[in-house]
Coordinates of C-alpha atoms in Angstrom, one line a residue:
X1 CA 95.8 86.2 139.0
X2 CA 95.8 83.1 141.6
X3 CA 94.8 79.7 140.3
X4 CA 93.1 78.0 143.1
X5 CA 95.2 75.8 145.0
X6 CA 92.9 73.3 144.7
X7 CA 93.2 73.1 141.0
X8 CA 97.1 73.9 139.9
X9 CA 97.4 73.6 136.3
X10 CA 97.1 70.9 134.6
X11 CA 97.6 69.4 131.0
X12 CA 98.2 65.5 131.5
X13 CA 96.9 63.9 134.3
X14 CA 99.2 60.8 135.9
X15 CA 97.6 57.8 133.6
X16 CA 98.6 60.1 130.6
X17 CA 95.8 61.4 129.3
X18 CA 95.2 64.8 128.3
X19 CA 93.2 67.4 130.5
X20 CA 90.7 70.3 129.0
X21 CA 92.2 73.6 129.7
X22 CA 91.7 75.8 126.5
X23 CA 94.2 79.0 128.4
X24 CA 96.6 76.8 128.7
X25 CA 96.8 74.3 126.1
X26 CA 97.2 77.4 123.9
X27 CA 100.9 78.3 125.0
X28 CA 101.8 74.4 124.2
X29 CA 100.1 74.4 120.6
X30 CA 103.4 73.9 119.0
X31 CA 104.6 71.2 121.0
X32 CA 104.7 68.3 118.5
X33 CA 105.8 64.4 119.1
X34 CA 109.0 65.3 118.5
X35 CA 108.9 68.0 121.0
X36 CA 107.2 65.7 123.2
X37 CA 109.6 62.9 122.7
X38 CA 112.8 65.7 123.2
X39 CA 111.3 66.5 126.5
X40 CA 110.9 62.7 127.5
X41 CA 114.4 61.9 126.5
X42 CA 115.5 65.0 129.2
X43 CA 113.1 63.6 132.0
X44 CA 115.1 60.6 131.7
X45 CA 118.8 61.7 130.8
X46 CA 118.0 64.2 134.2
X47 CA 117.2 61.1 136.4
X48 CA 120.0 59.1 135.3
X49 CA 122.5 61.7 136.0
X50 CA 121.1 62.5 139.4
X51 CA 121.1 58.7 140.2
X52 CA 124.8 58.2 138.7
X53 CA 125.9 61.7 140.8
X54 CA 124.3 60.1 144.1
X55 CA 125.9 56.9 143.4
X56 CA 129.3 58.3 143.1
X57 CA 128.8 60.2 146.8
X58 CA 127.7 57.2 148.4
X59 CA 131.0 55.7 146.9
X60 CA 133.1 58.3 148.5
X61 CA 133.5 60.3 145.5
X62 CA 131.5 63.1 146.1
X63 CA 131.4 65.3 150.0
X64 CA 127.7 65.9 149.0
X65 CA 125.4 65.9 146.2
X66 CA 121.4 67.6 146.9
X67 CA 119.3 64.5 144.8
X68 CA 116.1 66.1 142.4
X69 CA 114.0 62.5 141.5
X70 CA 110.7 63.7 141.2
X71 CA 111.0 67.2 140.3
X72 CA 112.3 66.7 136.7
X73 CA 109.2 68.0 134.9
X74 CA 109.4 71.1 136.8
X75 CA 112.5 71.7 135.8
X76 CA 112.6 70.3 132.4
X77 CA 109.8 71.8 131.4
X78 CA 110.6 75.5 132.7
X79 CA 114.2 75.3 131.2
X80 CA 112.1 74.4 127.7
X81 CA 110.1 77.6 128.1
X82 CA 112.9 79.9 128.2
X83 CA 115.0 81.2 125.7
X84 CA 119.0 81.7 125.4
X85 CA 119.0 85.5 126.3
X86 CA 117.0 84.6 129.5
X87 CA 119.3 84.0 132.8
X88 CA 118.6 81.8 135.5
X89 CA 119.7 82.3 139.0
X90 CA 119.4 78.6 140.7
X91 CA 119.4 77.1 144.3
X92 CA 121.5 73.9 144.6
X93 CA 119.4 71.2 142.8
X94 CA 118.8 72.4 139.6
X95 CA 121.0 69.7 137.8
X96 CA 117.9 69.7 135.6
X97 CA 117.9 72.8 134.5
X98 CA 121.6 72.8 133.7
X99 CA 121.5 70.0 131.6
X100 CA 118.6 71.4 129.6
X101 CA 120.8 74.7 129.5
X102 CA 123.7 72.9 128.0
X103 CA 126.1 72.2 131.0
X104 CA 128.5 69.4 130.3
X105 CA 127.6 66.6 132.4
X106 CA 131.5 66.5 133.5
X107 CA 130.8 70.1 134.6
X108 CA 128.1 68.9 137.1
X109 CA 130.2 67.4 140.2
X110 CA 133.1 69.8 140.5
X111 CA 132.3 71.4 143.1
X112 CA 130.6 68.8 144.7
X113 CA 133.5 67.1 144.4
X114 CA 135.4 69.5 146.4
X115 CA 137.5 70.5 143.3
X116 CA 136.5 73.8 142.6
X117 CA 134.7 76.6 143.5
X118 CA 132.4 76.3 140.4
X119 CA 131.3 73.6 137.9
X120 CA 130.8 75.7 134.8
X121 CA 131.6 79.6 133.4
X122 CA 127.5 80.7 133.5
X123 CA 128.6 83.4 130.7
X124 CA 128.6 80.5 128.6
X125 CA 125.1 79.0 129.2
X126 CA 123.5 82.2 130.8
X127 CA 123.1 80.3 134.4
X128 CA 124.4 80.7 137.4
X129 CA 126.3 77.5 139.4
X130 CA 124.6 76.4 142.5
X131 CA 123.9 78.8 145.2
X132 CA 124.3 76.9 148.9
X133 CA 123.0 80.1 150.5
X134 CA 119.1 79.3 150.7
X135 CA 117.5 81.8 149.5
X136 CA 120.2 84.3 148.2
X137 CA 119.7 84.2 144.8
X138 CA 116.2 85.5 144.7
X139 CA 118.3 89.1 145.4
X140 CA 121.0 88.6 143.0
X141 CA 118.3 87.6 140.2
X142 CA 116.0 90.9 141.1
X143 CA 119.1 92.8 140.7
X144 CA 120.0 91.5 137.4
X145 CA 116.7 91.9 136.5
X146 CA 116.7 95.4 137.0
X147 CA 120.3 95.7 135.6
X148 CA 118.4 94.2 132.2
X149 CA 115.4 96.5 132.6
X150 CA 118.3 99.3 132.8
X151 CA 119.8 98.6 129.6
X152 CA 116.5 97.7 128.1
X153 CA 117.2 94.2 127.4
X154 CA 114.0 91.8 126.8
X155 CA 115.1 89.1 128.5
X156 CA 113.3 87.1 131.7
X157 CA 115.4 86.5 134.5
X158 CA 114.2 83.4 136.5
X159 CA 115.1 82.4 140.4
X160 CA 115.2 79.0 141.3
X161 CA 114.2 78.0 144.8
X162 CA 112.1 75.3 147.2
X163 CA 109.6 76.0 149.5
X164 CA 112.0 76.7 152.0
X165 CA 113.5 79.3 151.2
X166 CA 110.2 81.4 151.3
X167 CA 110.4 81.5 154.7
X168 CA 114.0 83.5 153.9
X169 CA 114.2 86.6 154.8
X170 CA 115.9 87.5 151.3
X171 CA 113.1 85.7 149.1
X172 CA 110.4 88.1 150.7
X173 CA 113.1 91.4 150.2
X174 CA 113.3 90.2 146.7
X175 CA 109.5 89.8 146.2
X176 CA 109.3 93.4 147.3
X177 CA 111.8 94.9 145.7
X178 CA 110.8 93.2 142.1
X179 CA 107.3 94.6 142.5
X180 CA 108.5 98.0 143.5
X181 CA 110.7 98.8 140.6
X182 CA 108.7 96.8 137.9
X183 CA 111.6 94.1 137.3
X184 CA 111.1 91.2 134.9
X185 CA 112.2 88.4 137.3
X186 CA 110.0 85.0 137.6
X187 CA 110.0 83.8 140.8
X188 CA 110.0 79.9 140.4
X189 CA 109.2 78.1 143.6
X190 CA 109.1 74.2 143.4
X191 CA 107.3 73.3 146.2
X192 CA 108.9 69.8 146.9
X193 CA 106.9 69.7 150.3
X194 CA 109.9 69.4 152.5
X195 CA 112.3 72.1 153.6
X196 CA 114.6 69.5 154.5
X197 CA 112.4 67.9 157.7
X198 CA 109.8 70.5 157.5
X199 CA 106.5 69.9 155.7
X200 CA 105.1 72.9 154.2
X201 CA 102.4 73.4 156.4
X202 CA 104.2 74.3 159.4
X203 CA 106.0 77.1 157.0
X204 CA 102.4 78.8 155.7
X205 CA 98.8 78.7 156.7
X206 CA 97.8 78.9 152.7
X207 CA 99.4 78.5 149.5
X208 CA 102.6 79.9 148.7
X209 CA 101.3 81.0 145.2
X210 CA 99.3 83.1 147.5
X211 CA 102.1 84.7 149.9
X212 CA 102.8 85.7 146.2
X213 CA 100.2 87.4 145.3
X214 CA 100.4 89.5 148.9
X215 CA 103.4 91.3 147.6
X216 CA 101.4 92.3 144.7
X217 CA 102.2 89.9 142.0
X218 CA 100.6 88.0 139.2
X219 CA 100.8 83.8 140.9
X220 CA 100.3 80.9 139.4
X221 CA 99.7 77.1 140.5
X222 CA 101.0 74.5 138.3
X223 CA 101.1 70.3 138.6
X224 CA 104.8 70.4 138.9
X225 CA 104.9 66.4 137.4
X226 CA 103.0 67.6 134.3
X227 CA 106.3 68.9 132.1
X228 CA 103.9 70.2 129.8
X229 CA 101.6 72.4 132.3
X230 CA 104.8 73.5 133.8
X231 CA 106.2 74.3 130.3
X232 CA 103.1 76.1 129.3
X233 CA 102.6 78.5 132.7
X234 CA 106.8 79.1 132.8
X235 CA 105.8 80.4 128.7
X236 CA 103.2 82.5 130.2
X237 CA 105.4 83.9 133.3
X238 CA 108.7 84.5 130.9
X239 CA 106.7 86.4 128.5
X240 CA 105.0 88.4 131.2
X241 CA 108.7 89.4 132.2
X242 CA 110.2 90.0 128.6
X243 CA 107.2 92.1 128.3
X244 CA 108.5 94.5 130.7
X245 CA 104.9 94.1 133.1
X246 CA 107.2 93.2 135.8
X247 CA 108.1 90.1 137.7
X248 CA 105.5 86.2 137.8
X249 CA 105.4 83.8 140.5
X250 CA 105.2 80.4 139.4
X251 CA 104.5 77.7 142.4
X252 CA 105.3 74.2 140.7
X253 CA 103.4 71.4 143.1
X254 CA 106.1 68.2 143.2
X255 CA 107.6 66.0 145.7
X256 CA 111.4 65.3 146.4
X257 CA 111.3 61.5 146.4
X258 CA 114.7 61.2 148.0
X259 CA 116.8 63.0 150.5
X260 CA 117.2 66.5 151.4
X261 CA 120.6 65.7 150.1
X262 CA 122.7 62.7 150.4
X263 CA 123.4 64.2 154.0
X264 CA 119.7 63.7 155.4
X265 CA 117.7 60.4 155.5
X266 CA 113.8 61.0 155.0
X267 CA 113.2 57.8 156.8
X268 CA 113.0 60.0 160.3
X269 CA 110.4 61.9 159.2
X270 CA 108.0 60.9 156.2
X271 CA 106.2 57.3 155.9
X272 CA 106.0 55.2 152.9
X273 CA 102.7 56.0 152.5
X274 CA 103.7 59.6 151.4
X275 CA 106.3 58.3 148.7
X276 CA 103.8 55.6 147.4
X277 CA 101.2 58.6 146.5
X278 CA 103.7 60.4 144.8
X279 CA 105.3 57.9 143.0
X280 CA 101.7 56.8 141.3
X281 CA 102.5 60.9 140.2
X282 CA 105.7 59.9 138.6
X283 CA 106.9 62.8 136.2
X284 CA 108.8 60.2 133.7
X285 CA 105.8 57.8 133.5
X286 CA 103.4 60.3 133.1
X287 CA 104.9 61.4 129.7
X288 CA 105.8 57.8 128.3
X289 CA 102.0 56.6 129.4
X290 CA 101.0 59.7 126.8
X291 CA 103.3 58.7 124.3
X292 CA 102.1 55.3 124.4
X293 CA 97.9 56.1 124.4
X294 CA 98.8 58.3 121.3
X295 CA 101.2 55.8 119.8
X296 CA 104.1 58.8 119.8
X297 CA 106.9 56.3 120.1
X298 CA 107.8 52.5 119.8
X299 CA 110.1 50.5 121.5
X300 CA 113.1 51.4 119.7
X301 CA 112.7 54.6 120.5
X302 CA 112.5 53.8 124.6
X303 CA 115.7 51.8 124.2
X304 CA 117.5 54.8 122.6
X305 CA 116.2 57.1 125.3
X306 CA 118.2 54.3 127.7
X307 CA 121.6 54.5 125.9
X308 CA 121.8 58.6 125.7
X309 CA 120.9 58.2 129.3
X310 CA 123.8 55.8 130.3
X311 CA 126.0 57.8 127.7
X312 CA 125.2 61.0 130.1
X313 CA 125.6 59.2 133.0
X314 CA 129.3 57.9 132.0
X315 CA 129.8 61.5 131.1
X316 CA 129.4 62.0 134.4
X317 CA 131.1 59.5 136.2
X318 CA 134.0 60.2 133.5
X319 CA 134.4 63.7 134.1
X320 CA 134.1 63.3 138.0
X321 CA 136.7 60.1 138.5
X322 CA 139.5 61.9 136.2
X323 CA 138.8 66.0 137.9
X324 CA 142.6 66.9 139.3
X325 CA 143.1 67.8 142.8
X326 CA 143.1 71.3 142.7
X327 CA 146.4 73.4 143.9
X328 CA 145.8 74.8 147.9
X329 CA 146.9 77.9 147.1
X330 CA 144.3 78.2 143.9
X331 CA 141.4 79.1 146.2
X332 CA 143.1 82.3 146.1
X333 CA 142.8 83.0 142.7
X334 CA 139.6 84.8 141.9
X335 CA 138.7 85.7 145.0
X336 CA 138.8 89.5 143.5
X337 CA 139.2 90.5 140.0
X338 CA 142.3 92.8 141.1
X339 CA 144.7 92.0 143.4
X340 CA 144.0 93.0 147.0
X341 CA 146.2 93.4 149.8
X342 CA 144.6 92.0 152.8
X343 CA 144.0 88.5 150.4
X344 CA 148.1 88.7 149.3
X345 CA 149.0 88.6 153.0
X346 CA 146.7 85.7 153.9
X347 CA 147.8 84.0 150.8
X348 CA 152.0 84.4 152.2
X349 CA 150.8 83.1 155.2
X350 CA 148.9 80.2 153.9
X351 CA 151.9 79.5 151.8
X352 CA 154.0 79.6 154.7
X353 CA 151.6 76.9 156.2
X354 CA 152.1 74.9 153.7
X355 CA 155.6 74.8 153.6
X356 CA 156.2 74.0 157.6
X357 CA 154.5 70.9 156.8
X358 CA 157.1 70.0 153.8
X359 CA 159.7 70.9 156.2
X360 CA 158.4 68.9 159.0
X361 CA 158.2 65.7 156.6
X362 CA 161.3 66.0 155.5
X363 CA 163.4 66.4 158.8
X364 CA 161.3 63.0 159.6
X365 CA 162.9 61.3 156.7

């Protein structure tokens, strides 16, 4: 099924108030204030850390960091509809997700930071660390999807990726090759309008929910700044997958209020009239004006929202400013699980590199 473009799902519109939809309210039934309230405390802690991490690059601390404001209630709210067992495959900005998954804020920058290959051991939090190849993770989720449909495990595997990466060559091979062997993979698309300079509209004639359904999959348009629409169609997609009916395309409608990454500057291609429409669709504000019209939460509560976000943020900055400088030779290590001739050699000779500049330093002394 294809919700019309026109009308992606929706259960709180941007003033906060609450919106009719009987399907879908129904998969969010259980969500109580404190739910509610958990959820706002994670838009926040999400935006503060992606601030914090963006300050730190422009600080010369980080090579590059791929910003998220805006997009928090798509991921917050899919990372709340999934459960432990599921695995998520992401792109590079899902700092959302991994909080929500349990990744230590000091485990965010490392390899941002240049300091390792990875930030965290996904065994440990079932998700994967970023993937810089656009696109390439929509494979290696359909194949672990099928690897779990194998063993019969009931789990959902989910792929994170923008709107640009549709027009990937690997996204459409894993579309195809979920439908044709029935895998429980949820395609989760957060259509931030921008595939870095591009607008979406010079990528596809129609909705990308829609490309979707062309492969011959169940699509599904959600108001990706409504953490509770996204919360309750991810539900619906997850169980769709555990369910073994094959894999769900979820197209989350947002907006990437900053850069591309901390690379780009949006300046040279979107106005400020584009931001200013999108900011009146704020994510954050959207859940506290709710909170407030059904008097969920009081101004101590706010204020205690602020400190666990500055607490995560320090975390962050923390964890960054004291990482090590890894060892040259370390990017060696687990390269291969065994030990691998062709890798030993360029490992001598890299070592050998190394060492003509010790020698070089010291005959200078």
């Amino acid at each position: 099924m294809v919700v019309s473009p026109t009308y992606p799902v929706q259960l709180i519109q941007p003033d906060g108030r609450r919106v009719h939809n009987p399907e879908y309210a129904a998969l969010v039934a259980d969500i109580d204030p404190e739910c509610l309230r958990t959820m706002y405390r994670d838009l926040v802690v999400v935006r503060r850390l992606d601030a914090e991490a963006t300050a730190l690059q422009r600080q010369g601390e980080l090579g590059l960091w791929a910003p998220l404001t805006g997009q928090e209630a798509a991921q917050v709210g899919s990372a709340h509809a999934l459960e432990r067992d599921d695995y998520i495959f992401t792109s590079y900005r899902e700092h959302g997700v991994a909080w929500c998954r349990g990744v230590d804020p000091a485990d965010m920058t490392r390899m941002w930071r240049g300091c390792a290959h990875s930030g965290w051991d996904p065994a440990t939090v079932n998700m994967t660390n970023p993937a810089i190849v656009v696109g390439s993770q929509g494979l290696h989720a359909t194949g672990y999807a099928m690897g779990a449909k194998l063993d019969g495990a009931d789990i959902a595997t989910v792929a994170y990726f923008g709107d640009g990466a549709t027009s990937q060559g690997d996204v459409s091979e894993a579309l195809g090759f979920a439908v044709s062997w029935g895998v429980g993979v949820v395609f989760f698309c957060q259509n931030n309008h921008w595939a870095i300079s591009a607008p979406t509209h010079l990528q596809t004639p129609v909705p990308i929910a829609q490309r979707a359904a062309g492969f011959g999959m169940p699509a599904v348009q959600v108001d990706g700044n409504d953490v509770l629409a996204v919360l309750a169609v991810t539900r619906r997609a997850a169980r769709h997958a555990r369910d073994g009916a094959g894999p769900f395309f979820v197209e989350a409608l947002t907006y990437r209020m900053g850069p591309h990454t901390t690379s780009d500057d949006p300046t040279r291609y979107r106005t400020d009239a584009d931001l200013d429409e999108w900011r009146a669709r704020d994510p954050i504000e959207r859940v506290r004006k709710l909170l407030d019209r059904e008097n969920l939460a009081d101004d101590t509560f706010f204020a205690e929202v602020k400190d666990a976000a500055d607490a995560a943020a320090a975390r962050l900055r923390g964890g960054t400013l004291d990482l090590p400088d890894p060892e040259p030779l370390s990017m060696f290590d687990h390269v291969y699980t065994t030990a691998h001739p062709l890798l030993e050699r360029e490992r001598a000779d890299y070592a050998n590199y190394l060492a003509s500049f010790v020698s070089t330093e010291e005959a200078g002394r």
